Coordinates of C-alpha atoms in Angstrom, one line a residue:
M1463 CA 10.0 10.9 -11.4
L1464 CA 8.6 7.4 -11.3
N1465 CA 5.7 7.0 -13.8
I1466 CA 3.0 4.4 -12.5
L1467 CA 0.6 3.4 -15.0
I1468 CA -2.5 1.4 -14.3
P1469 CA -4.5 0.7 -17.5
L1470 CA -8.2 -0.3 -17.0
A1471 CA -9.2 -2.4 -19.9
G1472 CA -11.0 -5.6 -21.1
K1473 CA -14.6 -6.9 -20.4
N1474 CA -13.6 -8.8 -17.2
T1475 CA -12.6 -5.3 -15.4
F1476 CA -16.3 -4.1 -15.9
R1477 CA -17.9 -7.3 -15.8
L1478 CA -21.1 -7.1 -13.5
D1479 CA -22.9 -10.0 -11.7
K1480 CA -26.3 -10.3 -10.6
D1481 CA -25.7 -9.2 -7.0
N1482 CA -23.7 -6.1 -8.0
N1483 CA -24.3 -3.0 -10.1
F1484 CA -21.0 -2.0 -10.0
P1485 CA -17.6 -3.4 -11.2
K1486 CA -15.4 -5.6 -8.8
L1487 CA -13.1 -2.3 -8.4
L1488 CA -15.7 -0.3 -6.7
T1489 CA -16.4 -3.4 -4.3
E1490 CA -16.2 -2.0 -0.5
I1491 CA -14.1 -4.1 1.7
D1492 CA -13.0 -3.4 5.2
D1493 CA -14.7 -0.2 4.8
K1494 CA -12.5 0.6 1.7
L1495 CA -13.2 0.4 -2.1
L1496 CA -11.1 -2.4 -3.7
I1497 CA -9.6 0.4 -5.7
Q1498 CA -8.2 1.9 -2.6
H1499 CA -6.5 -1.3 -1.2
S1500 CA -4.8 -1.7 -4.8
I1501 CA -3.6 1.6 -5.0
A1502 CA -2.3 2.0 -1.3
P1503 CA 1.3 0.3 -1.8
F1504 CA 2.0 2.9 -4.6
L1505 CA 0.9 5.7 -2.6
S1506 CA 3.2 4.8 0.1
L1507 CA 6.2 4.9 -2.3
T1508 CA 8.9 7.2 -0.8
I1509 CA 10.3 8.1 -4.4
D1510 CA 8.8 11.1 -6.4
K1511 CA 5.8 9.6 -8.4
K1512 CA 3.0 10.2 -10.7
I1513 CA 0.2 7.6 -11.2
I1514 CA -2.0 7.7 -14.2
V1515 CA -4.9 5.5 -14.3
A1516 CA -6.3 4.9 -17.9
V1517 CA -10.0 4.8 -18.0
P1518 CA -12.3 4.0 -20.8
K1519 CA -14.6 7.2 -21.1
K1520 CA -17.8 5.1 -21.2
E1521 CA -17.1 3.3 -17.8
A1522 CA -15.6 6.9 -16.3
E1523 CA -18.9 8.3 -17.1
K1524 CA -21.1 5.4 -16.0
Y1525 CA -19.5 4.8 -12.6
Q1526 CA -18.0 8.4 -12.0
L1527 CA -14.7 6.6 -11.9
D1528 CA -12.5 9.9 -12.8
K1529 CA -14.3 11.2 -9.8
V1530 CA -13.5 8.3 -7.6
I1531 CA -9.9 8.4 -8.6
G1532 CA -9.3 11.9 -8.2
L1533 CA -10.1 11.4 -4.5
L1534 CA -7.3 8.5 -4.0
G1535 CA -4.4 10.9 -3.7
E1536 CA -2.7 14.0 -4.8
D1537 CA -0.3 12.3 -7.1
I1538 CA -3.3 10.3 -9.2
S1539 CA -4.6 11.4 -12.3
T1540 CA -6.9 10.0 -15.2
S1541 CA -6.2 9.4 -18.6
L1542 CA -9.7 9.0 -20.4
I1543 CA -9.4 6.8 -23.5
N1544 CA -11.5 5.6 -26.3
G1545 CA -13.8 2.5 -26.0
D1546 CA -12.8 -1.0 -25.8
T1547 CA -9.1 -1.9 -26.8
K1548 CA -7.2 -4.9 -27.8
G1549 CA -5.8 -5.5 -24.4
S1550 CA -3.8 -3.9 -21.7
V1551 CA -1.0 -2.9 -23.8
C1552 CA -2.9 -1.2 -26.2
S1553 CA -4.7 0.9 -23.1
A1554 CA -1.3 1.6 -21.9
L1555 CA -0.2 3.2 -25.3
L1556 CA -3.3 5.3 -25.3
A1557 CA -1.9 7.2 -22.1
I1558 CA 1.6 7.8 -23.3
D1559 CA 1.0 11.2 -23.8
E1560 CA 0.8 11.4 -19.8
L1561 CA 4.0 9.7 -19.2
D1562 CA 7.5 11.4 -18.8
L1563 CA 9.4 8.9 -21.2
D1564 CA 12.8 9.4 -19.9
S1565 CA 11.8 8.2 -16.6
P1566 CA 11.2 5.0 -15.1
L1567 CA 7.6 3.1 -15.5
I1568 CA 5.7 0.8 -13.6
I1569 CA 2.7 -1.1 -15.1
S1570 CA 0.3 -2.9 -12.6
S1571 CA -3.5 -3.2 -12.2
F1572 CA -6.4 -2.5 -9.8
E1573 CA -7.6 -6.2 -9.9
Q1574 CA -4.8 -7.1 -7.6
V1575 CA -3.7 -6.3 -4.3
L1576 CA 0.0 -6.1 -3.5
D1577 CA -0.1 -6.0 0.2
F1578 CA 3.4 -5.4 1.3
D1579 CA 5.9 -2.5 1.0
L1580 CA 7.1 -2.0 -2.8
N1581 CA 9.8 0.4 -1.7
P1582 CA 12.7 -2.2 -1.4
Y1583 CA 11.6 -4.0 -4.8
I1584 CA 11.9 -0.9 -6.6
S1585 CA 14.9 0.3 -5.2
E1586 CA 16.5 -3.1 -6.3
F1587 CA 15.4 -2.6 -10.0
L1588 CA 16.8 1.1 -9.9
E1589 CA 19.9 0.5 -8.0
E1590 CA 20.8 -2.7 -10.2
G1591 CA 20.0 -0.6 -13.4
V1592 CA 18.2 -3.2 -14.9
D1593 CA 16.2 -2.5 -18.4
A1594 CA 12.9 -4.1 -17.0
G1595 CA 11.7 -6.3 -14.0
V1596 CA 8.9 -8.2 -12.8
L1597 CA 7.7 -9.5 -9.4
T1598 CA 7.0 -13.3 -9.3
F1599 CA 5.2 -15.8 -7.0
D1600 CA 5.1 -19.8 -7.3
A1601 CA 2.3 -21.1 -9.3
I1602 CA 1.5 -23.5 -12.4
H1603 CA -1.8 -22.6 -13.2
P1604 CA -2.3 -21.6 -16.9
K1605 CA -4.3 -18.5 -16.0
W1606 CA -1.0 -16.5 -15.3
S1607 CA 1.9 -14.9 -16.9
Y1608 CA 5.3 -16.6 -16.7
V1609 CA 8.9 -16.1 -16.9
K1610 CA 11.9 -18.5 -17.1
V1611 CA 14.8 -17.1 -14.9
T1612 CA 18.4 -18.1 -14.5
D1613 CA 20.2 -19.0 -11.0
K1614 CA 20.9 -15.2 -10.8
N1615 CA 17.2 -14.3 -11.4
N1616 CA 17.7 -13.0 -14.8
V1617 CA 14.8 -13.6 -17.0
T1618 CA 15.5 -15.2 -20.5
Q1619 CA 11.6 -15.7 -21.6
A1620 CA 8.1 -14.5 -20.6
A1621 CA 5.0 -16.2 -21.7
E1622 CA 1.2 -15.4 -21.2
K1623 CA -1.3 -17.9 -20.0
L1624 CA 1.5 -20.5 -20.5
P1625 CA 3.3 -22.0 -17.7
I1626 CA 6.9 -22.2 -19.0
S1627 CA 7.9 -22.4 -15.4
N1628 CA 6.7 -22.1 -12.0
N1629 CA 7.5 -18.3 -11.8
A1630 CA 4.2 -16.6 -12.5
I1631 CA 4.2 -12.8 -12.8
A1632 CA 2.7 -10.8 -9.9
G1633 CA 0.7 -8.2 -12.1
F1634 CA 3.9 -5.7 -11.8
Y1635 CA 6.1 -4.7 -14.3
F1636 CA 9.1 -2.4 -14.1
Y1637 CA 10.9 -0.6 -17.3
K1638 CA 14.0 1.4 -16.9
T1639 CA 12.3 4.4 -19.0
A1640 CA 8.7 4.6 -20.3
S1641 CA 10.1 4.7 -23.9
L1642 CA 11.5 1.5 -23.5
F1643 CA 8.2 0.2 -22.7
V1644 CA 6.8 2.0 -25.6
E1645 CA 9.2 0.7 -28.1
A1646 CA 8.8 -2.9 -26.8
A1647 CA 4.9 -2.7 -27.0
K1648 CA 5.2 -1.3 -30.5
E1649 CA 7.5 -4.2 -31.8
M1650 CA 5.0 -6.6 -30.1
I1651 CA 2.2 -5.1 -31.7
R1652 CA 4.1 -5.2 -35.1
K1653 CA 4.6 -9.0 -34.8
D1654 CA 1.0 -9.4 -33.8
V1655 CA 1.7 -11.5 -30.5
R1656 CA -1.5 -11.9 -29.3
T1657 CA -3.1 -14.4 -26.5
N1658 CA -6.9 -14.8 -26.8
D1659 CA -7.0 -12.2 -29.5
S1660 CA -5.7 -9.3 -27.0
F1661 CA -2.3 -7.8 -26.5
F1662 CA -0.9 -8.4 -22.9
I1663 CA 2.0 -6.9 -21.2
S1664 CA 4.1 -9.9 -20.6
P1665 CA 5.3 -10.4 -24.1
T1666 CA 6.9 -6.8 -24.1
I1667 CA 9.6 -8.3 -21.8
N1668 CA 10.6 -10.9 -24.6
E1669 CA 11.3 -7.6 -26.8
V1670 CA 13.6 -6.2 -24.1
I1671 CA 15.3 -9.4 -23.9
L1672 CA 15.6 -9.7 -27.7
N1673 CA 17.0 -6.2 -27.7
E1674 CA 19.8 -7.3 -25.3
G1675 CA 18.2 -5.9 -22.3
T1676 CA 18.7 -7.1 -18.9
V1677 CA 15.4 -8.2 -17.1
K1678 CA 15.2 -9.3 -13.3
A1679 CA 12.6 -11.3 -11.5
I1680 CA 12.2 -10.8 -7.8
A1681 CA 10.1 -13.3 -5.9
I1682 CA 7.5 -12.4 -3.6
D1683 CA 5.6 -13.8 -0.5
K1684 CA 2.7 -15.3 -2.1
S1685 CA 0.4 -14.9 0.8
K1686 CA 0.8 -11.1 0.3
Y1687 CA -0.3 -11.0 -3.3
F1688 CA -4.3 -11.2 -4.2
H1689 CA -5.6 -11.4 -7.5
I1690 CA -9.3 -10.3 -7.4
N1691 CA -11.0 -11.7 -10.3
D1692 CA -14.3 -13.5 -8.7
E1693 CA -16.2 -13.6 -6.0
Y1694 CA -14.4 -16.3 -4.1
S1695 CA -11.2 -14.1 -4.3
L1696 CA -13.1 -11.2 -3.1
E1697 CA -14.4 -13.2 -0.2
T1698 CA -10.7 -14.5 0.4
F1699 CA -9.2 -10.9 0.6
D1700 CA -11.9 -9.9 2.7
I1701 CA -11.2 -12.4 5.2
N1702 CA -7.5 -11.5 5.1
C1703 CA -8.4 -8.0 5.9
T1704 CA -10.3 -8.9 8.8
K1705 CA -7.5 -11.1 10.3
K1706 CA -4.9 -8.5 9.4
N1707 CA -6.6 -5.9 11.2
Q1708 CA -7.2 -8.2 14.1
S1709 CA -3.4 -8.7 14.3
I1710 CA -2.5 -5.2 14.0
K1711 CA -4.8 -4.3 16.7
E1712 CA -3.3 -6.7 19.1
K1713 CA 0.3 -5.6 18.3
I1714 CA -0.9 -1.8 18.9
R1715 CA -2.4 -3.0 22.4
T1716 CA 0.9 -4.6 23.0
R1717 CA 2.8 -1.7 22.0
T1718 CA 0.4 0.8 24.0
R1719 CA 1.0 -1.4 27.2
E1720 CA 4.7 -1.4 26.6
Y1721 CA 4.8 2.4 25.9
I1722 CA 3.0 2.7 29.3
S1723 CA 5.6 0.7 31.0
D1724 CA 8.6 2.7 29.6
F1725 CA 7.0 5.9 30.5
N1726 CA 6.6 4.8 34.0
L1727 CA 10.3 3.8 33.9
R1728 CA 11.0 7.4 32.9
N1729 CA 13.2 5.7 30.2
I1730 CA 13.5 8.6 27.5
D1731 CA 15.7 6.5 25.2
N1732 CA 13.0 3.6 25.0
I1733 CA 10.2 5.9 24.7
A1734 CA 11.9 7.5 21.5
C1735 CA 11.4 4.2 19.9
Y1736 CA 7.5 4.6 20.0
F1737 CA 7.6 8.0 17.9
S1738 CA 7.4 8.7 14.2
T1739 CA 9.9 11.4 12.8
N1740 CA 6.9 13.7 12.6
F1741 CA 5.2 12.8 15.7
S1742 CA 2.9 15.3 17.3
L1743 CA 1.9 16.1 20.6
T1744 CA -1.3 18.1 22.1
D1745 CA -2.1 18.8 25.7
P1746 CA -3.8 21.2 27.8
N1747 CA -0.4 22.9 27.9
V1748 CA 1.4 22.5 24.5
S1749 CA 1.2 21.7 20.9
I1750 CA 4.4 20.2 19.5
V1751 CA 5.1 18.8 16.2
G1752 CA 8.4 16.7 15.8
K1753 CA 9.8 13.9 17.6
D1754 CA 12.8 15.7 19.0
G1755 CA 10.7 18.6 20.2
V1756 CA 8.2 16.1 22.0
L1757 CA 11.1 14.2 23.7
A1758 CA 12.7 17.2 24.9
Y1759 CA 9.2 18.1 26.4
I1760 CA 8.7 14.7 28.0
D1761 CA 12.3 14.9 29.4
S1762 CA 11.7 18.2 31.1
L1763 CA 8.9 17.0 32.8
F1764 CA 10.8 14.1 34.0
S1765 CA 13.7 16.3 35.0
N1766 CA 11.2 18.7 37.0
S1767 CA 9.6 15.8 39.2
L1768 CA 10.9 13.4 41.6
N1769 CA 8.3 11.0 41.0
S1770 CA 5.7 10.1 38.2
A1771 CA 3.3 7.2 37.7
F1772 CA 1.1 6.7 34.8
E1773 CA -1.9 4.0 35.5
H1774 CA -4.3 2.8 32.6
K1775 CA -7.8 2.3 33.6
N1776 CA -8.7 1.0 30.4
I1777 CA -7.3 0.8 26.9
L1778 CA -9.5 0.6 23.6
I1779 CA -8.2 -0.1 20.2
T1780 CA -10.1 1.2 17.2
D1781 CA -10.5 -0.1 13.5
S1782 CA -8.6 3.2 12.4
L1783 CA -5.4 2.3 14.3
Q1784 CA -6.1 4.3 17.4
S1785 CA -5.3 3.5 21.1
I1786 CA -7.5 5.4 23.6
I1787 CA -6.2 5.1 26.9
E1788 CA -8.0 6.2 30.2
F1789 CA -5.6 7.0 32.8
E1790 CA -4.5 8.2 36.0
L1791 CA -1.3 10.4 36.2
K1792 CA 0.3 11.2 39.3
I1793 CA 3.2 13.6 39.4
D1794 CA 4.7 14.1 42.8
E1795 CA 2.0 15.4 44.7
K1796 CA -0.6 16.2 42.0
R1797 CA -3.1 13.9 40.6
F1798 CA -4.6 14.0 37.2
N1799 CA -7.5 12.1 35.0
G1800 CA -7.4 11.7 31.5
T1801 CA -7.5 10.3 28.2
D1802 CA -5.0 9.7 25.6
I1803 CA -5.9 9.4 22.0
I1804 CA -2.8 7.9 19.9
E1805 CA -2.7 7.6 16.3
W1806 CA -0.4 4.6 15.1
N1807 CA 0.8 3.8 11.5
H1808 CA 1.3 0.5 10.0
Q1809 CA 5.0 0.3 11.3
L1810 CA 3.4 0.5 14.7
E1811 CA 4.9 3.8 15.4
M1812 CA 3.0 6.6 17.1
E1813 CA 1.9 9.6 14.6
S1814 CA 0.2 11.8 17.1
M1815 CA -1.2 11.8 20.7
R1816 CA -3.8 13.8 22.0
A1817 CA -3.9 14.2 25.8
Y1818 CA -7.1 15.6 27.6
L1819 CA -6.5 15.8 31.3
Y1820 CA -7.5 17.6 34.2
E1821 CA -6.2 17.9 37.9
V1822 CA -8.0 16.0 40.5
L1823 CA -8.1 18.3 43.6
S1824 CA -8.0 17.3 47.0
E1825 CA -11.3 17.8 49.3

């Protein structure tokens, strides 16, 4: 079981501006709250996980955050903590009762969006058996945390708000076990390692290194990392979401046309490439769940007919990753009019298809 801990602490997290009565994490972008964008890559992890969000009681009550967080996903729970803390490390330690101390731990933030698949990075940390790990991007601004790394990407030093290299930490920390983080955090606090009178996460990496632990840094694509700390960064992320959605919609339109072409070629092997493993098909005659079952059904349609032709009259792509096809289908001497509603995932695979059609009878 993987622990994922999101400590919400610090005045900046809940700072308001004159145009907004709610904190940034409740800002709506592309029909979703920022908090939903931030949690998405963690919800998409294939490993068994539990996500704990440490929330100050006062803010939880004021903004109904415990209710909002509870709706984000089945793997998520809140840990209510008392008042202001002396930084993210303190907030994290107040939630340790919620953690499985013998399991791996990730600490991240809701003030950022990691807009990429986290599975391969976490797998690399786990498979290599490192004691801790960070994701990094290229920067030199003193607002970030930094690490020095060797040619083999092993971390030799971490620093908060101090550019000791151009490897800035992307707000993502991995620990082999939660107990390893707890001990490192306690040791850091005992040494009173503060920045701007607060205890940050990055110095715990130094404690792991001092204890002869191995810490690895993995570089990410900077364009996929969004740190949301002001109105400008919110606007930048909003623009990125718009561009990304438009790009995905165009890709889905292309995939839809390619699917129609392969269907007309009656190429069952090519058609298989469009379906997710749990693809489902519903039409007036059948309701099938599972890629193999649907392929068998389509193959039987091909086998039981001499000729077929699928002609699209119109293709509409929605913001919710649907393609809606208005079509005419000819199977031997029969002719049908209908509409397909196809749900796609972000890997450009079909998750489901609902087909509505009726036979056009000759007069």
